[in-house]
Amino acid sequence: MELPQTDTGEESGSGGLLVYLYILRRRKWTVLITAFSGILLAVLYTLPQTPVYQAKSTIEIQGLNENFLNMGAATPTTDPGNSFNPELDIQTQIIVLGSRSLTERVVRKMGGADGIVKAPPSRIGSWLRAAHLPEPVVSASVKALRINEGPRPNPQSMAIAMASGNIALHWMPQTRVIEVAADSTDPAVAAQFVNVLTNEFIEQNMEARWQTSERTTDFLGHQLEDFKIKLEQAEERLQQYASQTGLVVTSDKDNLAEKKLNDLQQALSKAQSDRVTAQSKYETASKSPLETLPEVLDDSSLRDYRVKLTDLRRSKAELSSSLTAEHPRVKRVQAEIDSLEAAVEKERDSILRRIRNDFDTASRHEALLQADYTAQSKLVSGQSVNLSHYNILKREADTLRTLYDTMLQKVKEAGVLSAMRATNIRVVDAALPPGAPYKPNMLRNCLLGTLGGLMAGIILVLVKEREDRTVQAPGEMSFYLNVPELGVIPNDKTTASRRLSYVAGARILPGGAASHANGNGNGAGTSKFSPELVAGASMKPSLLAESFRATLSSILFSGEDSDRPRVIVVTSAKPGEGKTTVASNLALSLAEINRKVLLIDADLRRPRIHSLFGIESDWGLRDVLLDHPLPEGMNSPFLPSGHPDLFLLPVGTPGSGVANQLYSPRLATLLERARREFDTVIIDTPPMIQISDARVVGRLADGVVLVVRSNFTTRDTALAASRRFVEDGTRIIGTVLNAWDPRKTVGYGYGYDYKKVYDSYAQVYGDVEKVEK
């Protein structure tokens, strides 16, 4: 058997969260009442509040083309070279949208008054109005006092003032959309305020851009006039210097002398190239055969001559083969050959002279150009100083002209841009008057009140549980000790129990035992009710007796037939928990079912068994342990109790050395004899927390029944007692909850509803009692 572990007195282990759930379930009415109180407080808090409406609108912040018409570089507030960050831009727009100046602008446009704060309504009056009850009549003096306080703001102004002070802006991440919301006591005012706010924001944005463009245009206009004056002055200085120095500048602003020098240089270079070519041809023609010259080879006349000459020489060769040189035909052919050769030679001389003439012409042309280039170079060298200063003046004028042209273009673009009323803000959804207030939210406040009440109830229950750690209801010991709960004994002082347990015609034996007048007792009347013997066969059936019988059934069924406990120790953690009452009634219940039972009183310090059954305690357990001989006339140490099949072994003669007597080996011998002679042995032992007798006897018994008293025994005490038995290796059969008041702890739902069982028994036995009467 395992027990829950404990830390500093707190249950854990098998308990843990289940422990707290059990505590809350056991005290559920406290939690429910505090939760209901939380709801009530939430309602009382919500009713006096003025309904507040919230209107919402959404706007989109679009990306604006700052470089429209190439004006990005001309706008001083933007830098087209930096990277645009949409998140920073939207956050900036949110700050501007919630700025004080924009809010005041909206309030002025809607006709509201600044600085108006609505006085809170009377809380009692709000409660009365919520309950549809008339408000108390205000006396004339109070009315006059209110009149003398001055003019009160109208509801419209108060609604506008509230809206201006309750603006909520929310940026939807990963989008360019901003949600604009405003709270007001008037739904129409809330929607109007949001729409006016967005419109004024757009208008303000356009005005800011228009003003920036206007300022840019004015600035560029002034700068344009300055550049124009500077450009005119620069060009005038340039012309004056050119006139003074005699510089001739063409329309393309180049110096004429330099241009002429460049032309001469190009012509001279070409003439030199032509001369070199002609010279190369002439030298080649002078040193090489004329037949190799390209001019000779390409000349058509010479080519014809060579063809004719070739034909004539072939004809001569043909004639010479058959004719002599003196033959006329041969001479005629030879004359033609000589004539053609003279013509060819003449043509060659003509080509050579032409090459010579080309060479001479190129040389003269080169000499003339060289003379002109030399003269022009001297002229340009003389003007170089003046030309350098002229170029400086010219560059200055060109720079001013470029700036002026650029500025003129920007002025025109800025003029076009200033005429445009562009904005990058677009209204996605305009605000509409809300149909219902969003606060006070009765449902939400009630839920919060319920949660608060539950938390307060849980804390209260846990605090009370820490203060009161006594066992109060059935099932607790089974939960905390992890052992069976054998039975529940109701409180004998309750009205129903007392009524049902009262035995008409019973009498009190000497020492307090009760019996019927027709039983074995010596009296005929009843003077006192004794719960210790309520389960006897001679007693009238009652709920209290049935509780003990039910407990006995749990004990008998706690094991198999061969493993049924026969020697049972009944003990408790501390005095006053009813262990003797439970032991005696269990013994009576066993005797009632024809079991031979021995009830041993092992409480050597405060014995009670002998007084309950009205017998003498002259000889008993202490005498057996001390090995005293039996008195004369006694055949057995076990005394009859006056009830069938029930025998007793009282404490016996008083003496010293109580703490050591139970350690005697004769106790084991006694129990072995009792096992042989009786079906069941029940031993009543003293409380075991401070006294070890129950632990000593429990080692020799088959099991221990631990009695706990409702609203008396603490869980810590029961846990300590159970742990000691476990450490000793003693079997705990189960626990018995004694003196339970079903009227105080009902509806816990552990195993079965003890209250319903109690009521059913009360009805049954009440009817029986009426019949008997």
mmCIF file with all atom_site columns, C-alpha atoms in Angstrom, residues 56-62 90 93-94 97 169-172 175-180 194-195 197-199 201-202 424-430:
data_model
loop_
_atom_site.group_PDB
_atom_site.id
_atom_site.type_symbol
_atom_site.label_atom_id
_atom_site.label_alt_id
_atom_site.label_comp_id
_atom_site.label_asym_id
_atom_site.label_entity_id
_atom_site.label_seq_id
_atom_site.pdbx_PDB_ins_code
_atom_site.Cartn_x
_atom_site.Cartn_y
_atom_site.Cartn_z
_atom_site.occupancy
_atom_site.B_iso_or_equiv
_atom_site.pdbx_formal_charge
_atom_site.auth_seq_id
_atom_site.auth_comp_id
_atom_site.auth_asym_id
_atom_site.auth_atom_id
_atom_site.pdbx_PDB_model_num
ATOM 1  C CA . LYS A 1 56  ? -14.367 53.071 -37.167 1.00 0.00 ? 56  LYS A CA 1
ATOM 2  C CA . SER A 1 57  ? -12.946 54.031 -40.537 1.00 0.00 ? 57  SER A CA 1
ATOM 3  C CA . THR A 1 58  ? -10.038 52.724 -42.570 1.00 0.00 ? 58  THR A CA 1
ATOM 4  C CA . ILE A 1 59  ? -7.664  54.707 -44.764 1.00 0.00 ? 59  ILE A CA 1
ATOM 5  C CA . GLU A 1 60  ? -4.876  53.632 -47.082 1.00 0.00 ? 60  GLU A CA 1
ATOM 6  C CA . ILE A 1 61  ? -1.480  55.332 -47.178 1.00 0.00 ? 61  ILE A CA 1
ATOM 7  C CA . GLN A 1 62  ? -0.386  54.957 -50.786 1.00 0.00 ? 62  GLN A CA 1
ATOM 8  C CA . ILE A 1 90  ? 2.964   54.829 -41.924 1.00 0.00 ? 90  ILE A CA 1
ATOM 9  C CA . GLN A 1 93  ? 1.325   59.357 -40.636 1.00 0.00 ? 93  GLN A CA 1
ATOM 10 C CA . ILE A 1 94  ? -0.200  57.785 -37.510 1.00 0.00 ? 94  ILE A CA 1
ATOM 11 C CA . LEU A 1 97  ? -3.201  61.726 -37.596 1.00 0.00 ? 97  LEU A CA 1
ATOM 12 C CA . LEU A 1 169 ? -5.275  54.449 -34.325 1.00 0.00 ? 169 LEU A CA 1
ATOM 13 C CA . HIS A 1 170 ? -4.283  50.948 -35.325 1.00 0.00 ? 170 HIS A CA 1
ATOM 14 C CA . TRP A 1 171 ? -1.958  49.960 -38.142 1.00 0.00 ? 171 TRP A CA 1
ATOM 15 C CA . MET A 1 172 ? -2.680  46.592 -39.717 1.00 0.00 ? 172 MET A CA 1
ATOM 16 C CA . THR A 1 175 ? -0.509  46.447 -45.164 1.00 0.00 ? 175 THR A CA 1
ATOM 17 C CA . ARG A 1 176 ? -0.748  50.191 -45.824 1.00 0.00 ? 176 ARG A CA 1
ATOM 18 C CA . VAL A 1 177 ? -4.107  50.420 -44.052 1.00 0.00 ? 177 VAL A CA 1
ATOM 19 C CA . ILE A 1 178 ? -4.721  52.369 -40.830 1.00 0.00 ? 178 ILE A CA 1
ATOM 20 C CA . GLU A 1 179 ? -7.857  51.904 -38.748 1.00 0.00 ? 179 GLU A CA 1
ATOM 21 C CA . VAL A 1 180 ? -9.178  55.127 -37.209 1.00 0.00 ? 180 VAL A CA 1
ATOM 22 C CA . VAL A 1 194 ? -14.088 59.983 -37.525 1.00 0.00 ? 194 VAL A CA 1
ATOM 23 C CA . ASN A 1 195 ? -15.145 61.030 -41.038 1.00 0.00 ? 195 ASN A CA 1
ATOM 24 C CA . LEU A 1 197 ? -10.943 63.595 -38.914 1.00 0.00 ? 197 LEU A CA 1
ATOM 25 C CA . THR A 1 198 ? -9.996  61.559 -41.995 1.00 0.00 ? 198 THR A CA 1
ATOM 26 C CA . ASN A 1 199 ? -11.154 64.295 -44.381 1.00 0.00 ? 199 ASN A CA 1
ATOM 27 C CA . PHE A 1 201 ? -6.202  64.731 -42.429 1.00 0.00 ? 201 PHE A CA 1
ATOM 28 C CA . ILE A 1 202 ? -6.361  64.366 -46.213 1.00 0.00 ? 202 ILE A CA 1
ATOM 29 C CA . ASN A 1 424 ? -1.447  59.747 -51.254 1.00 0.00 ? 424 ASN A CA 1
ATOM 30 C CA . ILE A 1 425 ? -4.238  59.077 -48.724 1.00 0.00 ? 425 ILE A CA 1
ATOM 31 C CA . ARG A 1 426 ? -7.409  57.271 -49.702 1.00 0.00 ? 426 ARG A CA 1
ATOM 32 C CA . VAL A 1 427 ? -10.459 56.495 -47.568 1.00 0.00 ? 427 VAL A CA 1
ATOM 33 C CA . VAL A 1 428 ? -11.174 52.770 -47.833 1.00 0.00 ? 428 VAL A CA 1
ATOM 34 C CA . ASP A 1 429 ? -14.282 52.618 -45.617 1.00 0.00 ? 429 ASP A CA 1
ATOM 35 C CA . ALA A 1 430 ? -16.046 55.652 -44.215 1.00 0.00 ? 430 ALA A CA 1
#
